[in-house]
Short mmCIF file of C-alpha atoms in Angstrom, two decimals:
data_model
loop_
_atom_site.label_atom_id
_atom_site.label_comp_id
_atom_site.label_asym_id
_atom_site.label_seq_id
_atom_site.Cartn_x
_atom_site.Cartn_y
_atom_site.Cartn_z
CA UNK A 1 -33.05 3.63 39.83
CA UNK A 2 -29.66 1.62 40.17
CA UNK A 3 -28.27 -0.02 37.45
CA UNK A 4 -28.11 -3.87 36.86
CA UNK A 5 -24.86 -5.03 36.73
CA UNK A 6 -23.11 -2.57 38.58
CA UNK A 7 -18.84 -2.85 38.98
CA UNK A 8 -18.02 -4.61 42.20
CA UNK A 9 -15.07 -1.43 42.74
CA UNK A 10 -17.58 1.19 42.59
CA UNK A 11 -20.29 -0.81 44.91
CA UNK A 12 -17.55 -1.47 47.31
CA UNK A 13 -15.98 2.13 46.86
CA UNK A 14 -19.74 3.93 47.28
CA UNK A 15 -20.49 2.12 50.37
CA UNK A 16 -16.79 2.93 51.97
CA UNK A 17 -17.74 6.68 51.10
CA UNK A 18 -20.94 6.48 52.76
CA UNK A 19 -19.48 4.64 56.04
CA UNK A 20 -16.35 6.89 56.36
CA UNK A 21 -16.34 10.25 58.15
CA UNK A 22 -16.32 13.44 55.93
CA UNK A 23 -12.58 14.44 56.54
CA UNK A 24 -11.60 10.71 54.63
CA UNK A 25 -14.11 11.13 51.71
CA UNK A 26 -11.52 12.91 49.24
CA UNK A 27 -8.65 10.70 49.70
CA UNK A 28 -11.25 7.66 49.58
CA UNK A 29 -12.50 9.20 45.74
CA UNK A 30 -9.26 9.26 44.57
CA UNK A 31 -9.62 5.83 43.98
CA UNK A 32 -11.43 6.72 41.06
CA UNK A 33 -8.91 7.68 38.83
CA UNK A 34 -6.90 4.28 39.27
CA UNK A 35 -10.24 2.55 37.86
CA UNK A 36 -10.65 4.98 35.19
CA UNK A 37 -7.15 4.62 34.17
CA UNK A 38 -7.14 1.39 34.12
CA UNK A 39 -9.93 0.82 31.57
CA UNK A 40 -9.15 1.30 27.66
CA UNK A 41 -10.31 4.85 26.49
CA UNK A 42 -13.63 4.71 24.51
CA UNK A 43 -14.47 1.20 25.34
CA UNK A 44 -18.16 0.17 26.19
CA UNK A 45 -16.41 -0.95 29.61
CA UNK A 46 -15.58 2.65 30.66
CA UNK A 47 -19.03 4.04 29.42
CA UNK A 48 -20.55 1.59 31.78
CA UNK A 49 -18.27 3.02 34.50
CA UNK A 50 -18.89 6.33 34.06
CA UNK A 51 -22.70 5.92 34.33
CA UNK A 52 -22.18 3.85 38.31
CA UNK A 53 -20.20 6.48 39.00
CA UNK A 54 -23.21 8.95 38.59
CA UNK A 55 -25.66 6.63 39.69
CA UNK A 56 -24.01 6.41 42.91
CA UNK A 57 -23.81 10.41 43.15
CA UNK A 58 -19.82 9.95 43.65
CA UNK A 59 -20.01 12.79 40.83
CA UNK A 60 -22.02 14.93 42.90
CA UNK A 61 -19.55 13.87 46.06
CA UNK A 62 -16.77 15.10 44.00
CA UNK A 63 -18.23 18.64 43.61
CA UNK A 64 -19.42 19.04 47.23
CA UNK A 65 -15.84 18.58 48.38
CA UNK A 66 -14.52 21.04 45.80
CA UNK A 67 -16.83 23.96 46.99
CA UNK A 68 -15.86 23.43 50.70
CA UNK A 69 -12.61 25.47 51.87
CA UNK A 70 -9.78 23.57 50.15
CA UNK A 71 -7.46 24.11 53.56
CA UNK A 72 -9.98 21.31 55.26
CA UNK A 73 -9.29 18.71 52.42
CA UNK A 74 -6.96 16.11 53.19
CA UNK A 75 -3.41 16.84 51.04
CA UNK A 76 -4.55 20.18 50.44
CA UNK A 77 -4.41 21.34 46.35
CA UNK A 78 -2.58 18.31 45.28
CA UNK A 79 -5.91 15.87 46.32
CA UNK A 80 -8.23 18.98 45.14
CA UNK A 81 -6.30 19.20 41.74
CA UNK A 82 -6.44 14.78 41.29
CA UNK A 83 -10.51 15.58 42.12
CA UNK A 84 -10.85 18.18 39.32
CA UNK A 85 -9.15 15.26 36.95
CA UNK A 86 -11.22 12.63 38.33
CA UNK A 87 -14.18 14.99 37.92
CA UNK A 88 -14.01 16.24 34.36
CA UNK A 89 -12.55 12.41 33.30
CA UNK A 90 -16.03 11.36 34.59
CA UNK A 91 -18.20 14.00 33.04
CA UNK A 92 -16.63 13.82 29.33
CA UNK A 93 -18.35 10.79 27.47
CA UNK A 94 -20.66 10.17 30.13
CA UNK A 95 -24.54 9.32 29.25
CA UNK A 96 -26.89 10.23 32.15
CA UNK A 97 -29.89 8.57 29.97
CA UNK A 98 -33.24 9.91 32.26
CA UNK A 99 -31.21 12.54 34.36
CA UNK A 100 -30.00 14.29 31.29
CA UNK A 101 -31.41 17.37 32.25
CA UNK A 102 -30.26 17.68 35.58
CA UNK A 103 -26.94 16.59 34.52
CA UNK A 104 -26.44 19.22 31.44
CA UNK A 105 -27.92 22.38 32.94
CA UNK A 106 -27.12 21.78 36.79
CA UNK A 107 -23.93 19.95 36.69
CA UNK A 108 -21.94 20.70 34.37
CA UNK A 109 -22.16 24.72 34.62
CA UNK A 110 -21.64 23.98 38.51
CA UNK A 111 -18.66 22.07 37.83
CA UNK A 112 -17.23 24.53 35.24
CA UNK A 113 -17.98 27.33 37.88
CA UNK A 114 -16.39 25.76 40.87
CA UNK A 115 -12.98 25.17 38.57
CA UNK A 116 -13.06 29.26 38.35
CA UNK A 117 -13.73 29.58 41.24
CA UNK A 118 -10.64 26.93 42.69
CA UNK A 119 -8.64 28.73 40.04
CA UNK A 120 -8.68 32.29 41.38
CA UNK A 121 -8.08 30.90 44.72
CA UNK A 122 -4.88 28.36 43.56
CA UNK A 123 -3.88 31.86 42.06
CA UNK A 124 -4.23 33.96 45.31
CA UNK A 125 -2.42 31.29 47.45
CA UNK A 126 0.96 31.14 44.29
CA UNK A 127 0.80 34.74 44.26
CA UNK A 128 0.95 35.04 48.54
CA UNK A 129 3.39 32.02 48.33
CA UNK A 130 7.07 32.75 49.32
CA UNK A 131 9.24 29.59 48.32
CA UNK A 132 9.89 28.47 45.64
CA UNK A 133 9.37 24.90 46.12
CA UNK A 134 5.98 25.48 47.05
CA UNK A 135 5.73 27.81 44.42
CA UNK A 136 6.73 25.09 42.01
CA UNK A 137 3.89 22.88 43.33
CA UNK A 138 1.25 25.26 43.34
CA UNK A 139 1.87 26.52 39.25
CA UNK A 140 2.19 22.40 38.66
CA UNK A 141 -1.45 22.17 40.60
CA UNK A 142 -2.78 25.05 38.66
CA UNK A 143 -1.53 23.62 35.25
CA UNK A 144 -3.70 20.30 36.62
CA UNK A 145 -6.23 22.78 36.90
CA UNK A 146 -6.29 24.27 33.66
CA UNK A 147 -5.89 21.19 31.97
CA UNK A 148 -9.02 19.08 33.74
CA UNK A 149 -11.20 22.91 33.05
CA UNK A 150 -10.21 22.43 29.07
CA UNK A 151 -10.94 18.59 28.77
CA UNK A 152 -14.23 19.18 30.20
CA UNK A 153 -15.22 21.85 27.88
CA UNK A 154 -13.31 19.84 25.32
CA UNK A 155 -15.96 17.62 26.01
CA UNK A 156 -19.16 20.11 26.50
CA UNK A 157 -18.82 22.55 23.72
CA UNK A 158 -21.63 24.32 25.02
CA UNK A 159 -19.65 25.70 28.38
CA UNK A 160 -17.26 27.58 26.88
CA UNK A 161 -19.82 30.45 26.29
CA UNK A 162 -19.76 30.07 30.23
CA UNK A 163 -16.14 30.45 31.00
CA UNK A 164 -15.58 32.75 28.74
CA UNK A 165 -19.09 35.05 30.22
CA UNK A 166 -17.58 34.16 34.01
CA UNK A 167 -16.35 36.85 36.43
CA UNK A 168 -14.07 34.52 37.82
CA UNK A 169 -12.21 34.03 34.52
CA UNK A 170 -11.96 37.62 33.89
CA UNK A 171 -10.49 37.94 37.27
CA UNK A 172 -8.15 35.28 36.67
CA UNK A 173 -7.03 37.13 33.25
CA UNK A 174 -6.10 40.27 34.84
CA UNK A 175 -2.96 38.72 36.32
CA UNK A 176 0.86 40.40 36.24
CA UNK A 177 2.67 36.80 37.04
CA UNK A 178 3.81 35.25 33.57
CA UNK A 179 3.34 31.58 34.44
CA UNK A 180 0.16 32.18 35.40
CA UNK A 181 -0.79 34.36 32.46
CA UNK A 182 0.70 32.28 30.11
CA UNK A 183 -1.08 29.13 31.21
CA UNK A 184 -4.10 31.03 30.87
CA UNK A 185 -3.63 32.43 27.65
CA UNK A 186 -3.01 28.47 26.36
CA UNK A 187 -6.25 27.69 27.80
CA UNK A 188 -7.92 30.96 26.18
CA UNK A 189 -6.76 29.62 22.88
CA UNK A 190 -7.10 26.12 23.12
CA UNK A 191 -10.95 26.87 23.77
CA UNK A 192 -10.93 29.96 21.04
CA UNK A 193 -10.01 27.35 18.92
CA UNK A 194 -12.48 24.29 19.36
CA UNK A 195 -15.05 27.32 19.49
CA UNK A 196 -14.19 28.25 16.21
CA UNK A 197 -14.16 24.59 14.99
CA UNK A 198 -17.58 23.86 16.01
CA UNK A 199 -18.98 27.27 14.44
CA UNK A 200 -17.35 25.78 11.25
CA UNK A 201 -18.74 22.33 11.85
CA UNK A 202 -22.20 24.29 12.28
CA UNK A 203 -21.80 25.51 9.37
CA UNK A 204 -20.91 23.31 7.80
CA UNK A 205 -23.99 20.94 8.90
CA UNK A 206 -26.30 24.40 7.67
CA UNK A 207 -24.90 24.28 4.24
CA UNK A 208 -24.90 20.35 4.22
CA UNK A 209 -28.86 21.18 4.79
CA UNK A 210 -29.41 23.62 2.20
CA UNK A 211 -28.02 21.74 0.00
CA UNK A 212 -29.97 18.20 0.96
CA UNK A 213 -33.06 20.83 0.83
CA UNK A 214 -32.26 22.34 -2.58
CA UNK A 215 -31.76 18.79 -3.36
CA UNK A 216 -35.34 17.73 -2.60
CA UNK A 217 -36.66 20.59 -3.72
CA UNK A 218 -35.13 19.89 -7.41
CA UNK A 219 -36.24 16.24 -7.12
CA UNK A 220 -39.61 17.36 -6.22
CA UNK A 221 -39.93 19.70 -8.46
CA UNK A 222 -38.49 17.08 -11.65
CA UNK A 223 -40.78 15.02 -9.90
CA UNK A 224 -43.92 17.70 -10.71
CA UNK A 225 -42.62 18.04 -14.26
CA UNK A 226 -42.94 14.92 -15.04
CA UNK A 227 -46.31 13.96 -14.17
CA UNK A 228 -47.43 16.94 -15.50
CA UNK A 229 -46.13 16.13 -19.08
CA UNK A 230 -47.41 12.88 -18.63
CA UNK A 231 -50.86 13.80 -17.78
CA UNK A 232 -50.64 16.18 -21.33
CA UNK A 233 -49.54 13.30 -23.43
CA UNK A 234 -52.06 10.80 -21.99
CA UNK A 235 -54.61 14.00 -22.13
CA UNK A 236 -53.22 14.42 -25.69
CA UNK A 237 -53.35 10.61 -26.47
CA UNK A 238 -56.90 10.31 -25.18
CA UNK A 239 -57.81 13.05 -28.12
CA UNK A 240 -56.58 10.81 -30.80
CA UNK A 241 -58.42 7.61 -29.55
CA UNK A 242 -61.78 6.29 -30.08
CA UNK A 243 -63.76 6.54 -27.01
CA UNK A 244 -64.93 2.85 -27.35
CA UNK A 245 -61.00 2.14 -27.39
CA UNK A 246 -59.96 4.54 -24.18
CA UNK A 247 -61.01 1.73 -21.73
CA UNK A 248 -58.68 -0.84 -23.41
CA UNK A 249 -55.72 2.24 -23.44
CA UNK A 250 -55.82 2.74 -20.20
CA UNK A 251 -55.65 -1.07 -19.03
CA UNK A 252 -52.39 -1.19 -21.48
CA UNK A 253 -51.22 1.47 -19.93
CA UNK A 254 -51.11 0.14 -16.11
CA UNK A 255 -49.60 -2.81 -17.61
CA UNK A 256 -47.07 -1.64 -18.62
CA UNK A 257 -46.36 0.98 -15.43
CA UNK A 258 -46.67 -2.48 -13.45
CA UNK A 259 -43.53 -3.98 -15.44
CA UNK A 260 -41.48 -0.86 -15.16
CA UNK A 261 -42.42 -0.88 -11.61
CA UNK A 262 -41.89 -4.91 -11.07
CA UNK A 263 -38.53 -4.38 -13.16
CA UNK A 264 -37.06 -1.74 -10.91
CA UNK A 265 -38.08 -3.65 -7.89
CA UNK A 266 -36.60 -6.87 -9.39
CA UNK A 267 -33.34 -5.06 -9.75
CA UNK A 268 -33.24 -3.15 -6.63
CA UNK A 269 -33.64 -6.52 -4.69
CA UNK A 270 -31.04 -8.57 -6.75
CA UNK A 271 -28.64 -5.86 -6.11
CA UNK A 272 -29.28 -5.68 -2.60
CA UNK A 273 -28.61 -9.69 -2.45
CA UNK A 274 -25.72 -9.60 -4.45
CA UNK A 275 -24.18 -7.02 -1.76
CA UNK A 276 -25.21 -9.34 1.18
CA UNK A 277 -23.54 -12.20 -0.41
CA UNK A 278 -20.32 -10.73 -1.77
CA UNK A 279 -18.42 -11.42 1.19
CA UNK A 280 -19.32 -15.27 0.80
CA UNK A 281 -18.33 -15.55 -2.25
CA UNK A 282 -15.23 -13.62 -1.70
CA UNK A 283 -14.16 -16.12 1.03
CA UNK A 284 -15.47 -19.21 -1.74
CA UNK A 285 -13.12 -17.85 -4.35
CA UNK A 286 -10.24 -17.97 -1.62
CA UNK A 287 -11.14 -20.96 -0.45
CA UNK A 288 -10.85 -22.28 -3.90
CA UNK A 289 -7.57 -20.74 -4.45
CA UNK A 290 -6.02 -22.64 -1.42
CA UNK A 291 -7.24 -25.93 -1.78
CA UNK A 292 -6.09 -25.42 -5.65
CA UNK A 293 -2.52 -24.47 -4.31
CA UNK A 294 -3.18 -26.99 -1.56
CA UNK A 295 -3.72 -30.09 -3.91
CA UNK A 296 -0.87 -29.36 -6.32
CA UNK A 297 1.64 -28.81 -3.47
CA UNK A 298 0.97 -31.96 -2.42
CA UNK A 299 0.45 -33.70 -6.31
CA UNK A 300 4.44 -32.43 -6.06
CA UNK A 301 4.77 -34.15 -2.89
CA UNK A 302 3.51 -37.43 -4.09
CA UNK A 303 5.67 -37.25 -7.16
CA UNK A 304 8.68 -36.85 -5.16
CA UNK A 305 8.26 -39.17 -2.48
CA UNK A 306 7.06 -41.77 -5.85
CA UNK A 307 10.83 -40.92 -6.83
CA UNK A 308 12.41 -41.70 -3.95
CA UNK A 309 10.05 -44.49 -2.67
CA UNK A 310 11.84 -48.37 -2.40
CA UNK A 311 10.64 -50.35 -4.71
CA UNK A 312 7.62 -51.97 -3.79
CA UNK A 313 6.73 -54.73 -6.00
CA UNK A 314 6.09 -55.42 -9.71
CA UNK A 315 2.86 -53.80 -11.28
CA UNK A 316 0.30 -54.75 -14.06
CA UNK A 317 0.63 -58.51 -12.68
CA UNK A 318 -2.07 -61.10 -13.08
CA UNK A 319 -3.63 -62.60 -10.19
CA UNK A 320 -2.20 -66.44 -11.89
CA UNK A 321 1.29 -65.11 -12.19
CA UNK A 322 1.21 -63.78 -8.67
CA UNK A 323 0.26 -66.88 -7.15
CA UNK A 324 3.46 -68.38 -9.36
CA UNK A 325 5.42 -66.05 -8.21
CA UNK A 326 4.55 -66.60 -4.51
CA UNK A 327 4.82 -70.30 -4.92
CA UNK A 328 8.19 -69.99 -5.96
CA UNK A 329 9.17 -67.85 -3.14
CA UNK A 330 7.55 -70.47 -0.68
CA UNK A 331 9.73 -73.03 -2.61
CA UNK A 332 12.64 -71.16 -2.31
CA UNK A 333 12.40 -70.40 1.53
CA UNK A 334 12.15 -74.06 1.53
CA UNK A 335 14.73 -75.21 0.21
CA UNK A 336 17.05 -72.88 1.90
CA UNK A 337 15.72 -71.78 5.62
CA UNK A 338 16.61 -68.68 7.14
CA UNK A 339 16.08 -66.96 10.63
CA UNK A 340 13.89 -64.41 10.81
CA UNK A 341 16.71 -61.69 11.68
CA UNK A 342 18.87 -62.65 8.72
CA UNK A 343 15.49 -62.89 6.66
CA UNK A 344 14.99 -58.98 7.85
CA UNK A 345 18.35 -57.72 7.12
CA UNK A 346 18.11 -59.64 3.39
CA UNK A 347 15.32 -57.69 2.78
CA UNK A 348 16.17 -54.38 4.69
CA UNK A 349 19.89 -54.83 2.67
CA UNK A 350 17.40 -55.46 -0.82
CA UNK A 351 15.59 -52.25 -0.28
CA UNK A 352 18.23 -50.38 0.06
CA UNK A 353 19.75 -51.32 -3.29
CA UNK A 354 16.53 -50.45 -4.90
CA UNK A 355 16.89 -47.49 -3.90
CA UNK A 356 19.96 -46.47 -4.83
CA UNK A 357 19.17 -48.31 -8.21
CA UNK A 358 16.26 -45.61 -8.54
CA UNK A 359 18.21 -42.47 -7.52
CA UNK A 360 20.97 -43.98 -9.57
CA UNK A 361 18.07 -44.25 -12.50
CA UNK A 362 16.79 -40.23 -12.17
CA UNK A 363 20.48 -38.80 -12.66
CA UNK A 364 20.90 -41.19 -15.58
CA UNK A 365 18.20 -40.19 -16.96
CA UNK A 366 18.88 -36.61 -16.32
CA UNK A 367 22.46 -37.03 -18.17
CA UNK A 368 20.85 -39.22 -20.84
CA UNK A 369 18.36 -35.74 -21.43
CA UNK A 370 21.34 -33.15 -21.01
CA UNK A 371 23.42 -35.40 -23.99
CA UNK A 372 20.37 -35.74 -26.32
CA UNK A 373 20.18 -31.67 -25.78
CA UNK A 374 23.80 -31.58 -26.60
CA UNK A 375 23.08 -33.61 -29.43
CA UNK A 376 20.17 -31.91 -30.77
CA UNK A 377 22.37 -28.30 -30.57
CA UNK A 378 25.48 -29.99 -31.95
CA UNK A 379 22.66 -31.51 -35.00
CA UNK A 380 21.35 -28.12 -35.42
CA UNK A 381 25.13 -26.09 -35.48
CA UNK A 382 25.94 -28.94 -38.62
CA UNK A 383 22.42 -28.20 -40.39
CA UNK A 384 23.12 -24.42 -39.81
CA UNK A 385 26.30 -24.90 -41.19
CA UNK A 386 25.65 -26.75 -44.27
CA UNK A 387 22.59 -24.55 -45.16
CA UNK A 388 24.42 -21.48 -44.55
CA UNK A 389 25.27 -19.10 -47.17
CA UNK A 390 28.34 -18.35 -48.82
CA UNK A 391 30.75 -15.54 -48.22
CA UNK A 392 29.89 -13.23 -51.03
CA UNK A 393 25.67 -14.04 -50.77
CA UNK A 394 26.33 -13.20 -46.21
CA UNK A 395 24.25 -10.53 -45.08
CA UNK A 396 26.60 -8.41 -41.70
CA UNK A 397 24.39 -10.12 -39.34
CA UNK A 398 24.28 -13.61 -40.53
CA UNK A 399 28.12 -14.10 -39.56
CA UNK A 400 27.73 -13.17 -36.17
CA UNK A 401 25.23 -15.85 -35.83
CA UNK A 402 28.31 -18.31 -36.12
CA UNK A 403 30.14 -16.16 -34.15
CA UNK A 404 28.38 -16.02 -30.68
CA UNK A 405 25.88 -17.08 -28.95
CA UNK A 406 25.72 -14.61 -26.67
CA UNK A 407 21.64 -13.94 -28.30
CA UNK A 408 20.50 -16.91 -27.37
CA UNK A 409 21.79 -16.80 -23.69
CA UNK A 410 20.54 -13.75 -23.65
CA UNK A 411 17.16 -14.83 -24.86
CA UNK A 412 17.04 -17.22 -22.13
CA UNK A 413 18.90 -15.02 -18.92
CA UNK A 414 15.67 -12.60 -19.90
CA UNK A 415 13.17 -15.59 -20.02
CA UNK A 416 14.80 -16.88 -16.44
CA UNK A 417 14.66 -12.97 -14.98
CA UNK A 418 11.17 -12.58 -16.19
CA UNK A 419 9.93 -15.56 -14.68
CA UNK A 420 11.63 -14.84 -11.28
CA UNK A 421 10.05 -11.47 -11.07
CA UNK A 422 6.87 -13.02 -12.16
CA UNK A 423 7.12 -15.23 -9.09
CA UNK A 424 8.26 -12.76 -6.77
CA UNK A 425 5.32 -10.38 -7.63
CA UNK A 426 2.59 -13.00 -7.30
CA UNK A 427 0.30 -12.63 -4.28
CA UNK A 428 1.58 -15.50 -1.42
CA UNK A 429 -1.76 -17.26 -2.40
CA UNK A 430 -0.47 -17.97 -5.71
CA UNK A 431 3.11 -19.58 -4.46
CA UNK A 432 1.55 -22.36 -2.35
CA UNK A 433 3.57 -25.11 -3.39
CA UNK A 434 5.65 -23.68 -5.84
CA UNK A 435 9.20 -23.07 -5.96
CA UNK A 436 11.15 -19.95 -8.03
CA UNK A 437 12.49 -22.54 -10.07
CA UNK A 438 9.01 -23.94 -11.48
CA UNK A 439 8.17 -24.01 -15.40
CA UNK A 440 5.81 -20.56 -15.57
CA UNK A 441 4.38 -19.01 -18.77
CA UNK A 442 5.81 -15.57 -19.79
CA UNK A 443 3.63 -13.25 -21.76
CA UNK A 444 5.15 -12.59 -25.21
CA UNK A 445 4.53 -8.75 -24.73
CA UNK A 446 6.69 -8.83 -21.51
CA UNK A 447 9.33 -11.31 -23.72
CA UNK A 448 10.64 -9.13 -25.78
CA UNK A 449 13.68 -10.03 -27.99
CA UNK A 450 14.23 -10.72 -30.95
CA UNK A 451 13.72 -14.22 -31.73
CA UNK A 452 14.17 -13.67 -35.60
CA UNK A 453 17.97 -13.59 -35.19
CA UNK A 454 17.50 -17.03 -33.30
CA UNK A 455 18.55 -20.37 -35.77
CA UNK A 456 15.64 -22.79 -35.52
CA UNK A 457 16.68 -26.27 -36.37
CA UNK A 458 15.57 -27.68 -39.90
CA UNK A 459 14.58 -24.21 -41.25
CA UNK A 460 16.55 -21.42 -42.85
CA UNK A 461 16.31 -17.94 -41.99
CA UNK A 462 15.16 -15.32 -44.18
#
């Protein structure tokens, strides 16, 4: 049965193999590998591939025209070693589905076969070869070789018990050329080596097993235990009761297994709901985050543009002493007409003085703040002063305390530093809309200085 949905390429490329003589078949599967290498490894895509390419027997094509004499084939061992790629590229990852039996035990040991058998004679024709450029080509095309044999037991675990039971890879052992041994050797190892790793992920799977066994065994037999001593303390209970009273016992008693079991059940399926709905409220908590971050960046916005905004008209004004207002306006444009253009630049020329008169207003107020702070500190240096003590009462401290103030800049560098690092560090979530230079609360554990030695106005220290 053909698949549904079949890839236009390999339609097109089964029914040009079926039309075409038998001398043009090889170079017309080549096209193979340009499909297969074009398709991401381990996608769903290539899967899909790989099963019209054995529905449409251009596996089985690929193995008829590597058993036939490989002096026949079309580019000779450089198109039969791009088949043995194409072939084992096919077979690895491939899922027959209903022809899963022919394909494990007919295909695959005839394809692992017929790579010994194209090895020995790749090896026969380097060995009779006498230049050296050919000899070149025919090690590269037996290195091809090699490598398609090991990805396709890579693939199949199961053949390497094959190779390594075959005549023909015996054979191709007992070689005196070093390139060719040597390659061989690589491959003998590279598959001594995945052999070994699946005996160790066999047993691995066995002891997982014994121990999921032993496991069930222990539960079962905990399991036994306990009904056992529960049967001898109900057995023991029943003793102690009045027969007339055993009745009402035992209806207490499934009452009670009925909560334990309604509990547990309660609990298993709030849990369960609580997992299926964590990611929801993982992505309501960040939602809330953002539009948190969101609104105050743009509170900020609002207050700055509110800064820098022309004035726009008086506030808190009745609706009687706006209709003054406005007839005195209306008087006033009366009595002295304008055009409309000078009327525009009056007010465009107004605007712009309100402006400035409100920029003008936030730096005065800024210096009106920065010389009540001077005034404060120079309040606080007199009070210090008058309340401090005399020469002979001075502690050693207390005089450098008139002497710098290099403790208090300190106290505030640190304060500054802390609070950068504190911004830095934050997750980018948490800096929406905030600037390094924003008011942020230091922990006093992380604040640590000694504040004692710090003068605060209208007290003394100790």
């Amino acid at each position: 049965m053909k698949p549904t949905g079949t890839d236009p390429r390999i339609l097109l490329l089964a029914a040009e193999v079926a039309k075409s003589p038998e001398q043009n078949v090889p170079v017309i599967l080549l096209k193979l590998k340009e499909i297969i290498s074009n398709t991401p490894l381990g996608s769903s895509e290539l899967k899909k591939i790989k099963q019209d390419i054995y529905c449409y027997d251009l596996i089985q094509y690929c193995l008829l025209i590597l058993s036939q004499d490989c002096s026949r084939i079309q580019g000779g061992w450089t198109t039969v070693s791009q088949l043995t790629q194409i072939l084992s590229h096919c077979c690895v990852g491939l899922e027959p589905g209903e022809d899963a039996e022919e394909f494990y035990k007919e295909i695959l040991p005839s394809a692992t076969e017929t790579f010994l058998i194209l090895g020995r004679r790749l090896q026969t024709c380097f060995i009779n070869a006498a230049k050296g450029e050919e000899k070149d080509e025919l090690l590269h095309n037996f290195q091809i070789l090699t490598d398609s044999l090991f990805w396709l037991v890579g693939g199949h675990v199961q053949l390497i018990q094959h190779v390594l039971q075959s005549d023909h890879f015996l054979h191709l052992l007992q070689t005196d050329n070093v390139q060719i041994g040597a390659t061989l050797m690589t491959l003998l190892q590279n598959m001594l080596l995945i052999n070994r790793s699946k005996r160790t992920r066999i047993m691995l799977q066995l002891h997982r097993q014994k121990e999921e066994e032993a496991l069930k065994l222990q539960l079962q037999l905990q399991r036994q235990r306990a009904m056992r001593l529960s049967r001898e303390s109900r057995l023991s209970v029943l003793e102690i009761i009045h027969p007339g009273e055993v009745q009402k016992y035992n209806r207490e008693m499934e009452e009670k297994a009925a909560l334990i079991i309604q509990k547990h059940w309660r609990g298993f399926r709030e849990r369960k709901k609580f997992c299926q709905q964590r990611p929801f409220l993982t992505e309501y908590k960040a939602a809330i985050i953002l539009q948190r971050a969101a609104l105050k960046f743009l509170a900020k916005c609002r207050k700055k543009k509110k800064l820098l905004s022309p004035w726009q008209g008086l506030q808190e004004l009745t609706d009687a002493r706006r209709v003054e207002l406005k007839q005195q306006v209306d008087d006033y444009v009366r009595r002295h007409p304008m055009s409309d253009e000078a009327s525009r630049e009056l007010h465009a020329e107004a605007q712009e003085q309100l402006r400035h008169y409100f920029m003008g207003r936030a730096v005065e107020e800024k210096a009106q703040r920065h010389r009540e702070a001077l005034m404060a500190q120079i309040n606080t240096n007199i009070e210090q002063l008058m309340k401090a003590p005399s020469l002979n009462e001075a502690e050693e401290k207390e005089p450098e305390l008139f002497l710098s103030r290099s403790r208090p800049v300190a106290a505030k560098a640190k304060q500054a530093h802390l609070a950068t690092l504190k911004y830095m560090q934050a997750p980018w979530w948490k800096k929406l809309g905030e600037e390094p230079g924003d008011e942020t609360d230091i922990p006093k554990d992380e604040f640590s200085v000694e504040l004692g030695t710090l003068f605060i106005g209208g007290t003394k220290p100790p």
